[in-house]
PDB file of C-alpha atoms in Angstrom:
ATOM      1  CA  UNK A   1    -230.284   5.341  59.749  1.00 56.00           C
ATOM      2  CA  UNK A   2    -232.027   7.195  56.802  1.00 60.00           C
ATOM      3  CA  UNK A   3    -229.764   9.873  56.634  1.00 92.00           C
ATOM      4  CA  UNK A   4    -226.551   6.685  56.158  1.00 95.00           C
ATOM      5  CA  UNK A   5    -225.237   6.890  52.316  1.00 98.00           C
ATOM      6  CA  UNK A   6    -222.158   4.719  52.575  1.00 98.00           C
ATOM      7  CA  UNK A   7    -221.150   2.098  55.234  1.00 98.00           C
ATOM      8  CA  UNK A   8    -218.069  -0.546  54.913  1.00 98.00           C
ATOM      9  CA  UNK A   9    -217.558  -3.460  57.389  1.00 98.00           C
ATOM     10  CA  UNK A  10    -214.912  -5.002  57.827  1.00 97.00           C
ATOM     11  CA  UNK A  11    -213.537  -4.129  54.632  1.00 97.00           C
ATOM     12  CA  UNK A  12    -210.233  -6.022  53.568  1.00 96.00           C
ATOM     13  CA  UNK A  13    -208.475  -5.930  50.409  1.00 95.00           C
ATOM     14  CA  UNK A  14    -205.197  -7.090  49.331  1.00 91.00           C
ATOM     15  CA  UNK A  15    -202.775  -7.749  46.167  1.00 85.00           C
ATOM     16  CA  UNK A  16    -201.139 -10.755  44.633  1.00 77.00           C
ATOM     17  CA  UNK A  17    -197.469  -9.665  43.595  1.00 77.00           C
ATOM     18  CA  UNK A  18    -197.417 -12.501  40.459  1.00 70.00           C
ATOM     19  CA  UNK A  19    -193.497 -11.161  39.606  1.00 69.00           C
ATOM     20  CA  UNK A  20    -192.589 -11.809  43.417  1.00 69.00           C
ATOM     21  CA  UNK A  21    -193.648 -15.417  43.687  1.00 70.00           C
ATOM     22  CA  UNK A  22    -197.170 -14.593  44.522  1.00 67.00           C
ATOM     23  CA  UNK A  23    -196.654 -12.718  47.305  1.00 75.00           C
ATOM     24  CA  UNK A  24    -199.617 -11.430  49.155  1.00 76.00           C
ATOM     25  CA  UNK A  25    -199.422  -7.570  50.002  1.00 80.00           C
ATOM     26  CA  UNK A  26    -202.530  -7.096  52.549  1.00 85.00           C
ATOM     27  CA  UNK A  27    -203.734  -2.810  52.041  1.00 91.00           C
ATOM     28  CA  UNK A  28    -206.900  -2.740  53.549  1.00 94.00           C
ATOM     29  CA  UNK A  29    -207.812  -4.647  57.087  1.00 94.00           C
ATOM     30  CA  UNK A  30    -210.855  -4.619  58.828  1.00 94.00           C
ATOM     31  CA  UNK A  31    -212.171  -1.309  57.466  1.00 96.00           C
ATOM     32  CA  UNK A  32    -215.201   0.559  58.979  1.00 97.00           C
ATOM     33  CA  UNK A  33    -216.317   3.458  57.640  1.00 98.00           C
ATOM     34  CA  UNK A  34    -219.742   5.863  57.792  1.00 97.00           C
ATOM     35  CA  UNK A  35    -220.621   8.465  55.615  1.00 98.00           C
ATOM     36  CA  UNK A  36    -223.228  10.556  56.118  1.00 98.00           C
ATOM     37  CA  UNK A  37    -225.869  12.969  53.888  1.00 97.00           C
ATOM     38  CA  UNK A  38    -224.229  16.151  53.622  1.00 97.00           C
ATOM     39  CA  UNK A  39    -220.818  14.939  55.274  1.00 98.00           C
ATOM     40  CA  UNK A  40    -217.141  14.982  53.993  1.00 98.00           C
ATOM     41  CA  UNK A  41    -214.669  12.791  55.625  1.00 98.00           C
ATOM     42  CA  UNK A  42    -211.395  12.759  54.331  1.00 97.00           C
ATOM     43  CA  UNK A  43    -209.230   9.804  54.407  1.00 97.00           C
ATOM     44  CA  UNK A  44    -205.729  10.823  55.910  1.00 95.00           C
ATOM     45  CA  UNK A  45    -202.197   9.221  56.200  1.00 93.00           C
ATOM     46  CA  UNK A  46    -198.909   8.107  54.301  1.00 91.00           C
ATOM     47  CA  UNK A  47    -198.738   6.975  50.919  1.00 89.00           C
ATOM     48  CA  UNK A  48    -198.563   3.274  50.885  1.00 88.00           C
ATOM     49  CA  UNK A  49    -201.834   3.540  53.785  1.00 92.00           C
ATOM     50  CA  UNK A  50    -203.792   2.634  51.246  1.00 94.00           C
ATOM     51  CA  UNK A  51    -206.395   5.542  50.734  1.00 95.00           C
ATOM     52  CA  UNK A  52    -206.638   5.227  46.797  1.00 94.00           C
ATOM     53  CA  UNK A  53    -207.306   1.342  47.050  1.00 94.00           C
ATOM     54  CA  UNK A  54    -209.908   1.997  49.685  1.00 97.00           C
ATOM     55  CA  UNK A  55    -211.766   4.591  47.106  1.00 97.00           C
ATOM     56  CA  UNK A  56    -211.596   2.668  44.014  1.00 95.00           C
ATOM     57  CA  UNK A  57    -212.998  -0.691  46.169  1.00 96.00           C
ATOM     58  CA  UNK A  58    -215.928   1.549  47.006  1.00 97.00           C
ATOM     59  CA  UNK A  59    -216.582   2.804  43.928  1.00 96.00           C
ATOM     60  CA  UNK A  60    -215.875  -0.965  42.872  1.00 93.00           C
ATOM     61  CA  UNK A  61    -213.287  -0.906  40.395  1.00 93.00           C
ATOM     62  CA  UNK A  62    -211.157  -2.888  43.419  1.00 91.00           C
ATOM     63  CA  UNK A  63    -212.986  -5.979  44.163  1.00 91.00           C
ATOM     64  CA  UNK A  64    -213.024  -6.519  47.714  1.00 93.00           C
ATOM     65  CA  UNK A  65    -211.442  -9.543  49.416  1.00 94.00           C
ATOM     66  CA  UNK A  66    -214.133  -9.173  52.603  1.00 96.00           C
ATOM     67  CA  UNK A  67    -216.829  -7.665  54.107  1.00 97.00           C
ATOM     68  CA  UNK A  68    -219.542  -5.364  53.199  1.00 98.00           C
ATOM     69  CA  UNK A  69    -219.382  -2.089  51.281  1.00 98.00           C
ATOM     70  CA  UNK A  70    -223.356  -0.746  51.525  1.00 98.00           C
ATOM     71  CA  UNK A  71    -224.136   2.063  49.346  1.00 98.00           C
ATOM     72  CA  UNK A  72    -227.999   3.956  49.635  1.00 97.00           C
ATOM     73  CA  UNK A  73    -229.330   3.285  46.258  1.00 97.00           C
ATOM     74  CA  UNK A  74    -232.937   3.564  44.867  1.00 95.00           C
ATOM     75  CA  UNK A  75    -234.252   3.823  48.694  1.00 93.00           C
ATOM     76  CA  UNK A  76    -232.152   1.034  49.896  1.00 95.00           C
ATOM     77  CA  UNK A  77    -228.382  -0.213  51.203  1.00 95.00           C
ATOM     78  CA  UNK A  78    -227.333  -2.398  48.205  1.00 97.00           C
ATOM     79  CA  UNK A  79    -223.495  -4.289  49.023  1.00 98.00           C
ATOM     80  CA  UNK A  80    -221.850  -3.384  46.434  1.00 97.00           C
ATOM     81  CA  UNK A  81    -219.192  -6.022  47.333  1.00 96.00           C
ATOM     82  CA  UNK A  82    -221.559  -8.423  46.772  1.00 96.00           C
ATOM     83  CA  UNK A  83    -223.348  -6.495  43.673  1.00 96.00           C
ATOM     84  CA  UNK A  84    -223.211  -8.198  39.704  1.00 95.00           C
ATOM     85  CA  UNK A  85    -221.692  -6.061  37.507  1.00 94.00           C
ATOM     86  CA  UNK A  86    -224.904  -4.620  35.901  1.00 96.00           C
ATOM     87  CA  UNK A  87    -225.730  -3.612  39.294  1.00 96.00           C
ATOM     88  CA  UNK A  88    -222.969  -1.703  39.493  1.00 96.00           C
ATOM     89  CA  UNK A  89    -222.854   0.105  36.688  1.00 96.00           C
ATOM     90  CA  UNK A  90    -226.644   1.295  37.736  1.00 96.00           C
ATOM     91  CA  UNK A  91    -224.999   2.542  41.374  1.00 97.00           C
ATOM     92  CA  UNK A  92    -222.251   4.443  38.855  1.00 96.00           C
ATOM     93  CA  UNK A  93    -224.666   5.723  36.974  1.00 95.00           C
ATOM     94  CA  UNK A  94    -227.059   6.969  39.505  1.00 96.00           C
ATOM     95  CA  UNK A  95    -225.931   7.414  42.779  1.00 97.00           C
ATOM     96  CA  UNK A  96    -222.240   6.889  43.095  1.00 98.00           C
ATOM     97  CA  UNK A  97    -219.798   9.810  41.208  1.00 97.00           C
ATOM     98  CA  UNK A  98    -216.248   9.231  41.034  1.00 96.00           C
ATOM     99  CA  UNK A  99    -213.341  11.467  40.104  1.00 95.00           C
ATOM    100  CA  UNK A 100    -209.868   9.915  39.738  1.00 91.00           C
ATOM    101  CA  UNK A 101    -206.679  11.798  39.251  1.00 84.00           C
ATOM    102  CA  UNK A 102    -206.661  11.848  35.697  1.00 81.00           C
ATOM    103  CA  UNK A 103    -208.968  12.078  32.388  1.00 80.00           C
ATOM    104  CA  UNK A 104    -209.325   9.014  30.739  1.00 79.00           C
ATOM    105  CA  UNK A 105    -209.117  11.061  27.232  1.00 75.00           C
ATOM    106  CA  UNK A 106    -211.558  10.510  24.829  1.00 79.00           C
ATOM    107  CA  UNK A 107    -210.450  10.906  21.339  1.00 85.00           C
ATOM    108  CA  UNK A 108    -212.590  13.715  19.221  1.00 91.00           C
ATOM    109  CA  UNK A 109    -215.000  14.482  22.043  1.00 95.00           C
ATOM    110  CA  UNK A 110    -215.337  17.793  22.901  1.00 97.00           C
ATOM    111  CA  UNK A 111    -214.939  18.489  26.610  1.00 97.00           C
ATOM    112  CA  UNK A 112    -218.229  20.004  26.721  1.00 97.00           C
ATOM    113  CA  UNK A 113    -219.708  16.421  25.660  1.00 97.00           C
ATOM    114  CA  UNK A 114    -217.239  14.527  28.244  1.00 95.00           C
ATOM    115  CA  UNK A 115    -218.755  16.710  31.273  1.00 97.00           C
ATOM    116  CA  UNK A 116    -222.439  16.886  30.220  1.00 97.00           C
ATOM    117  CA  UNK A 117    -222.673  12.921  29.625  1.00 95.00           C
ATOM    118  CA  UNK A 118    -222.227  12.240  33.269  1.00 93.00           C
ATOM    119  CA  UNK A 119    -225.312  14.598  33.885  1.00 96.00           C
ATOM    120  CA  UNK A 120    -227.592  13.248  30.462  1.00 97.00           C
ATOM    121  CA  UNK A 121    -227.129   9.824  32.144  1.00 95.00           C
ATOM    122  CA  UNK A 122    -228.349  10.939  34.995  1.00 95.00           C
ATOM    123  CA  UNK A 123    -231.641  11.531  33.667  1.00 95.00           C
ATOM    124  CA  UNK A 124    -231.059  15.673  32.574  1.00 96.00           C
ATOM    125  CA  UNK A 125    -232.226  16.614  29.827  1.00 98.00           C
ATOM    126  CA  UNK A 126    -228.800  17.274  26.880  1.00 98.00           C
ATOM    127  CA  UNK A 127    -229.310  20.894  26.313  1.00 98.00           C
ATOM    128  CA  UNK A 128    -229.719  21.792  30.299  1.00 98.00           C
ATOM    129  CA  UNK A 129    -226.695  19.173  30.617  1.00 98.00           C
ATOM    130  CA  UNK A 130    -224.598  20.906  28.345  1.00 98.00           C
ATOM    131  CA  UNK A 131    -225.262  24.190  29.651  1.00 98.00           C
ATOM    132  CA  UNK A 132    -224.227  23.313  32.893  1.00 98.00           C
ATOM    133  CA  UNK A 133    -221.345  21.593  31.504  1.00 98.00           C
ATOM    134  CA  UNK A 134    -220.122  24.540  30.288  1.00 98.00           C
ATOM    135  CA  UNK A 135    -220.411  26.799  33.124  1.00 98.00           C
ATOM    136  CA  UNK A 136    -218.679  24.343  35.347  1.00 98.00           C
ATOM    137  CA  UNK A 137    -216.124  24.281  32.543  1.00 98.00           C
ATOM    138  CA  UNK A 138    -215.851  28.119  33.144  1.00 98.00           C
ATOM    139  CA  UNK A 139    -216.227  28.215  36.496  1.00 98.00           C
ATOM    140  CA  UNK A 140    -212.789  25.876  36.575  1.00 98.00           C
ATOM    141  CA  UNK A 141    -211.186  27.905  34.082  1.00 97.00           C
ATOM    142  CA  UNK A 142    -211.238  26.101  31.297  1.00 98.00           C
ATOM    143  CA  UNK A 143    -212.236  29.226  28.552  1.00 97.00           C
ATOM    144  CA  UNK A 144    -215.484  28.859  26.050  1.00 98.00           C
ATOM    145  CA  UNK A 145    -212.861  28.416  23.345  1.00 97.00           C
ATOM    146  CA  UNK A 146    -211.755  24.844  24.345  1.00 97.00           C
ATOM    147  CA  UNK A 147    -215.296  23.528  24.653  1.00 98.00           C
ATOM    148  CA  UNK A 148    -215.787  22.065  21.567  1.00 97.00           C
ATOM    149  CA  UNK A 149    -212.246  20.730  21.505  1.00 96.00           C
ATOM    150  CA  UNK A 150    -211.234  17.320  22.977  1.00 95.00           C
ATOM    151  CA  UNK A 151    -209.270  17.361  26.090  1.00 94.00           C
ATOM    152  CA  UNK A 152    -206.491  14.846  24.558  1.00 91.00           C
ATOM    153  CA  UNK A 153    -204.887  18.049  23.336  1.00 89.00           C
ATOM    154  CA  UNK A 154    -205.225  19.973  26.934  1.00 93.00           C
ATOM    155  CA  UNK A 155    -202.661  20.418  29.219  1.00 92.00           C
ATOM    156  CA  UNK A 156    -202.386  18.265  32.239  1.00 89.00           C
ATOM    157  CA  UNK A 157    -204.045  20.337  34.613  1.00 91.00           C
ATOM    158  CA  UNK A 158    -206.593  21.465  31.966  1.00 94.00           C
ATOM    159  CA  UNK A 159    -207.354  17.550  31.748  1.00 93.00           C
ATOM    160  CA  UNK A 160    -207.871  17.690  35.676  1.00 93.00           C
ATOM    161  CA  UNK A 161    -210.266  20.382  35.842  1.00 95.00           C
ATOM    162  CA  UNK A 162    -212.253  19.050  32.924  1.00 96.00           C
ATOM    163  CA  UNK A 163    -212.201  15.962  34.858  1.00 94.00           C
ATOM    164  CA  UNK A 164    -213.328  17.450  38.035  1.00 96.00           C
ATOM    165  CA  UNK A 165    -216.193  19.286  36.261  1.00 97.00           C
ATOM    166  CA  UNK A 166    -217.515  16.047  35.123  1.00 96.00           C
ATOM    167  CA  UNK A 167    -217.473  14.661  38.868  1.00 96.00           C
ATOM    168  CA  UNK A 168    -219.566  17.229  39.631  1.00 98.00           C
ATOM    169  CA  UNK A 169    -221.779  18.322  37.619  1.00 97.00           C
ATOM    170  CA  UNK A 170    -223.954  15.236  37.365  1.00 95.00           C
ATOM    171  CA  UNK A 171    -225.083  15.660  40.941  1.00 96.00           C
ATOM    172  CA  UNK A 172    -224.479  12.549  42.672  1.00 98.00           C
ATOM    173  CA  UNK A 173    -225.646  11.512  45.924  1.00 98.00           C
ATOM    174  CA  UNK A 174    -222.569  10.240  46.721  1.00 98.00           C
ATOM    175  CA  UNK A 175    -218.651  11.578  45.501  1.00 98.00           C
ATOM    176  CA  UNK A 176    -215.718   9.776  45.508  1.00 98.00           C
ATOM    177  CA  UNK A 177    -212.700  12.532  45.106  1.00 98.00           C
ATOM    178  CA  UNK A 178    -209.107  11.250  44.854  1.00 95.00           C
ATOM    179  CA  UNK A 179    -206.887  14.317  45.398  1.00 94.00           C
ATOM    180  CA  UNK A 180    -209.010  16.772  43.734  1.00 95.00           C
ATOM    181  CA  UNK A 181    -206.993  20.047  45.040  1.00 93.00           C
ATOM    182  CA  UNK A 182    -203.860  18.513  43.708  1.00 90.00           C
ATOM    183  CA  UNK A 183    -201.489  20.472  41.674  1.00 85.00           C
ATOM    184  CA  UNK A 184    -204.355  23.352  41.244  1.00 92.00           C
ATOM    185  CA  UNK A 185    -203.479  26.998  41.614  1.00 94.00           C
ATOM    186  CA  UNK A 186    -204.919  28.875  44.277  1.00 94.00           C
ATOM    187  CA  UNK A 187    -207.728  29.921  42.744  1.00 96.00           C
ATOM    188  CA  UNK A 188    -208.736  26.836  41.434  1.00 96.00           C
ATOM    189  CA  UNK A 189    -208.051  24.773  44.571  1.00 96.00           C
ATOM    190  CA  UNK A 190    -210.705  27.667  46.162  1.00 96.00           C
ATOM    191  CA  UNK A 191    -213.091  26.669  43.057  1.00 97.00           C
ATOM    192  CA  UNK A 192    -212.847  23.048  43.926  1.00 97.00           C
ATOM    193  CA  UNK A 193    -213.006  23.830  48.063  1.00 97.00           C
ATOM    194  CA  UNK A 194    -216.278  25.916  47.417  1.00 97.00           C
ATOM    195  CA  UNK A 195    -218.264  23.277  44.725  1.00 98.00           C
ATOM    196  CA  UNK A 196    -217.424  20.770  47.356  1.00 98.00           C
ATOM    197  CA  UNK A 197    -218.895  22.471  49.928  1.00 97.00           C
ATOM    198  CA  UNK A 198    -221.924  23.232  47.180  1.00 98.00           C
ATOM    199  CA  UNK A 199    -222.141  19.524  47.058  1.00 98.00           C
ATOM    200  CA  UNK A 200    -222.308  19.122  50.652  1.00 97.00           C
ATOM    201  CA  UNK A 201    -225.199  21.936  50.907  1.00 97.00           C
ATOM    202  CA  UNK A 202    -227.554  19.734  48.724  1.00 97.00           C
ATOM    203  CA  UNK A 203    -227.169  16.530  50.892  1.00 97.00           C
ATOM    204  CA  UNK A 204    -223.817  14.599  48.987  1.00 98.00           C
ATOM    205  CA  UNK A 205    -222.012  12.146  50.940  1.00 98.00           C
ATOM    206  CA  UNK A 206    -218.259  13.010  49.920  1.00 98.00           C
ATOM    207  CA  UNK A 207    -215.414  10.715  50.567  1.00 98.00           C
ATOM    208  CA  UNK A 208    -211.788  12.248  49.587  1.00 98.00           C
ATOM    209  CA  UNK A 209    -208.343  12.073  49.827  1.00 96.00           C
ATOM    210  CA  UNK A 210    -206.692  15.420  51.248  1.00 91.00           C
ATOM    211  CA  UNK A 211    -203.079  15.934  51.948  1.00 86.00           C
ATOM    212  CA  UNK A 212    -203.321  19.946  52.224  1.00 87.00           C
ATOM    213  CA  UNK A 213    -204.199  20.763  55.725  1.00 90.00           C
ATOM    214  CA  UNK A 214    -205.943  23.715  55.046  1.00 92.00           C
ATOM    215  CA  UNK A 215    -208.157  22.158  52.111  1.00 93.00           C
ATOM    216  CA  UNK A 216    -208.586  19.694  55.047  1.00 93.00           C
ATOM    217  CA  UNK A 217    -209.997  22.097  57.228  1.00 95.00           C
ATOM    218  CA  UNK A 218    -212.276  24.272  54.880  1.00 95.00           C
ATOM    219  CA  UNK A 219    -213.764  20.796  53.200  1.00 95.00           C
ATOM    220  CA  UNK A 220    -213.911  17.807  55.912  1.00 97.00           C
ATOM    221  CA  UNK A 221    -216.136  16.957  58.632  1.00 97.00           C
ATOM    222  CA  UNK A 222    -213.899  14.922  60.028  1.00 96.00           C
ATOM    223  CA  UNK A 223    -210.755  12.996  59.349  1.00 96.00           C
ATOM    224  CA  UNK A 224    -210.463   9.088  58.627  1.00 97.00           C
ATOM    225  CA  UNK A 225    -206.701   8.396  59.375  1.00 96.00           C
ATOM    226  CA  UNK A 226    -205.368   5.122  57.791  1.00 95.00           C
ATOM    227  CA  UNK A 227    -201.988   3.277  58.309  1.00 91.00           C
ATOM    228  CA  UNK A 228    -200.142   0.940  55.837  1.00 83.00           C
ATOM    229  CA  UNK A 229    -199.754  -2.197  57.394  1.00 73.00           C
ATOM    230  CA  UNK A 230    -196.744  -2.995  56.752  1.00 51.00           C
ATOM    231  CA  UNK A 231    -195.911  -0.410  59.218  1.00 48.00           C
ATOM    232  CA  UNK A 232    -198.195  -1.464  61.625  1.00 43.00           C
ATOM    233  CA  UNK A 233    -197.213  -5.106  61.999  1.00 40.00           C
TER     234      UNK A 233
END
């Protein structure tokens, strides 16, 4: 299907517990999971169900144990499962955005130069990358003064929203977004809700982790649920 970004089968994953005598903790099981152009499902459930491990294995920070993770890059489904590293740091780089939780702070970089290096290695030119930088920046609050000061001395949620500006405003075909509404005010969270749906608008395939059943409503296409299985055995 042309219009197919991102496809697992039979995606497992699990976790060797070294201090518990090598104990095996199985998270993911026989995942399969379509994504769409333009679609945002939104991966559901209790902690412990494994959502987080599911995103970073796509994004491929988790190796996975088994199966196929197929991502649409240059024209074609590459398995990123399969994938050497220098591939996929090109599918990073190109196609396949990622925001985490939290900023991995950069000592003495301004947050204007954290945001707008997502978009320059995208291929955008540094002046149009930095202007966009900064009106994401503003769009998410964070005021023209802090620009040109590195996030390390931010607040926590300051840290967040410079984090979620540089998710987006490199343009990805693809977004990974782990909780991005969490702990925002309200008009933030509505900031976040609308660039998602932006996103969406200019064909993004968006896979995210929502616990707020309203965000749920106004961002996803459709639901994924997941189950830890240790409470399915």
């Amino acid at each position: 299907m042309p219009d197919m970004m991102l496809r697992t089968e039979g995606l497992t994953k699990g976790f060797t517990l070294h201090l518990q005598g090598g104990l095996r903790l199985a998270v993911l099981a026989g995942i399969d999971l379509a994504v769409r152009a333009g679609e945002c499902v939104a991966l559901t459930g209790p902690s412990g169900a494994g959502k987080t491990t599911l995103l970073r294995s796509l994004y491929g920070t988790c190796r996975a144990d088994g199966g196929r993770i197929l991502i649409r890059h240059r024209g074609t489904l590459l398995d990123l499962a399969a994938a050497d590293p220098r591939a996929i740091v090109a599918v990073r780089t190109e196609t396949l955005g990622y925001v985490s939780q939290f900023l991995r702070v950069v000592p003495r970089v301004a947050a204007r130069e954290i945001v707008a290096e997502a978009a320059i290695a995208r291929g955008q030119a540094p002046a149009a990358a930095r202007a966009a930088a900064e009106a994401l920046l503003l769009r998410l609050a964070i005021p023209a003064r802090l620009h040109d000061l590195p996030p390390a001395t931010f607040s926590g949620g300051e840290q967040q929203r410079v984090n979620l500006a540089r998710g987006f405003v490199a343009g990805h075909p693809i977004l990974l977004l782990d909780e991005p509404t969490a702990a925002l005010d309200a008009a933030n969270r509505a900031t976040v809700l609308t660039l998602i749906s932006e996103a969406k608008a200019r064909g993004a395939a968006i896979v995210t982790i929502l616990h707020d059943a309203a965000a749920l409503a106004a961002a996803a296409d459709r639901a994924f649920p997941m189950t830890a299985l240790q409470d399915a055995a």
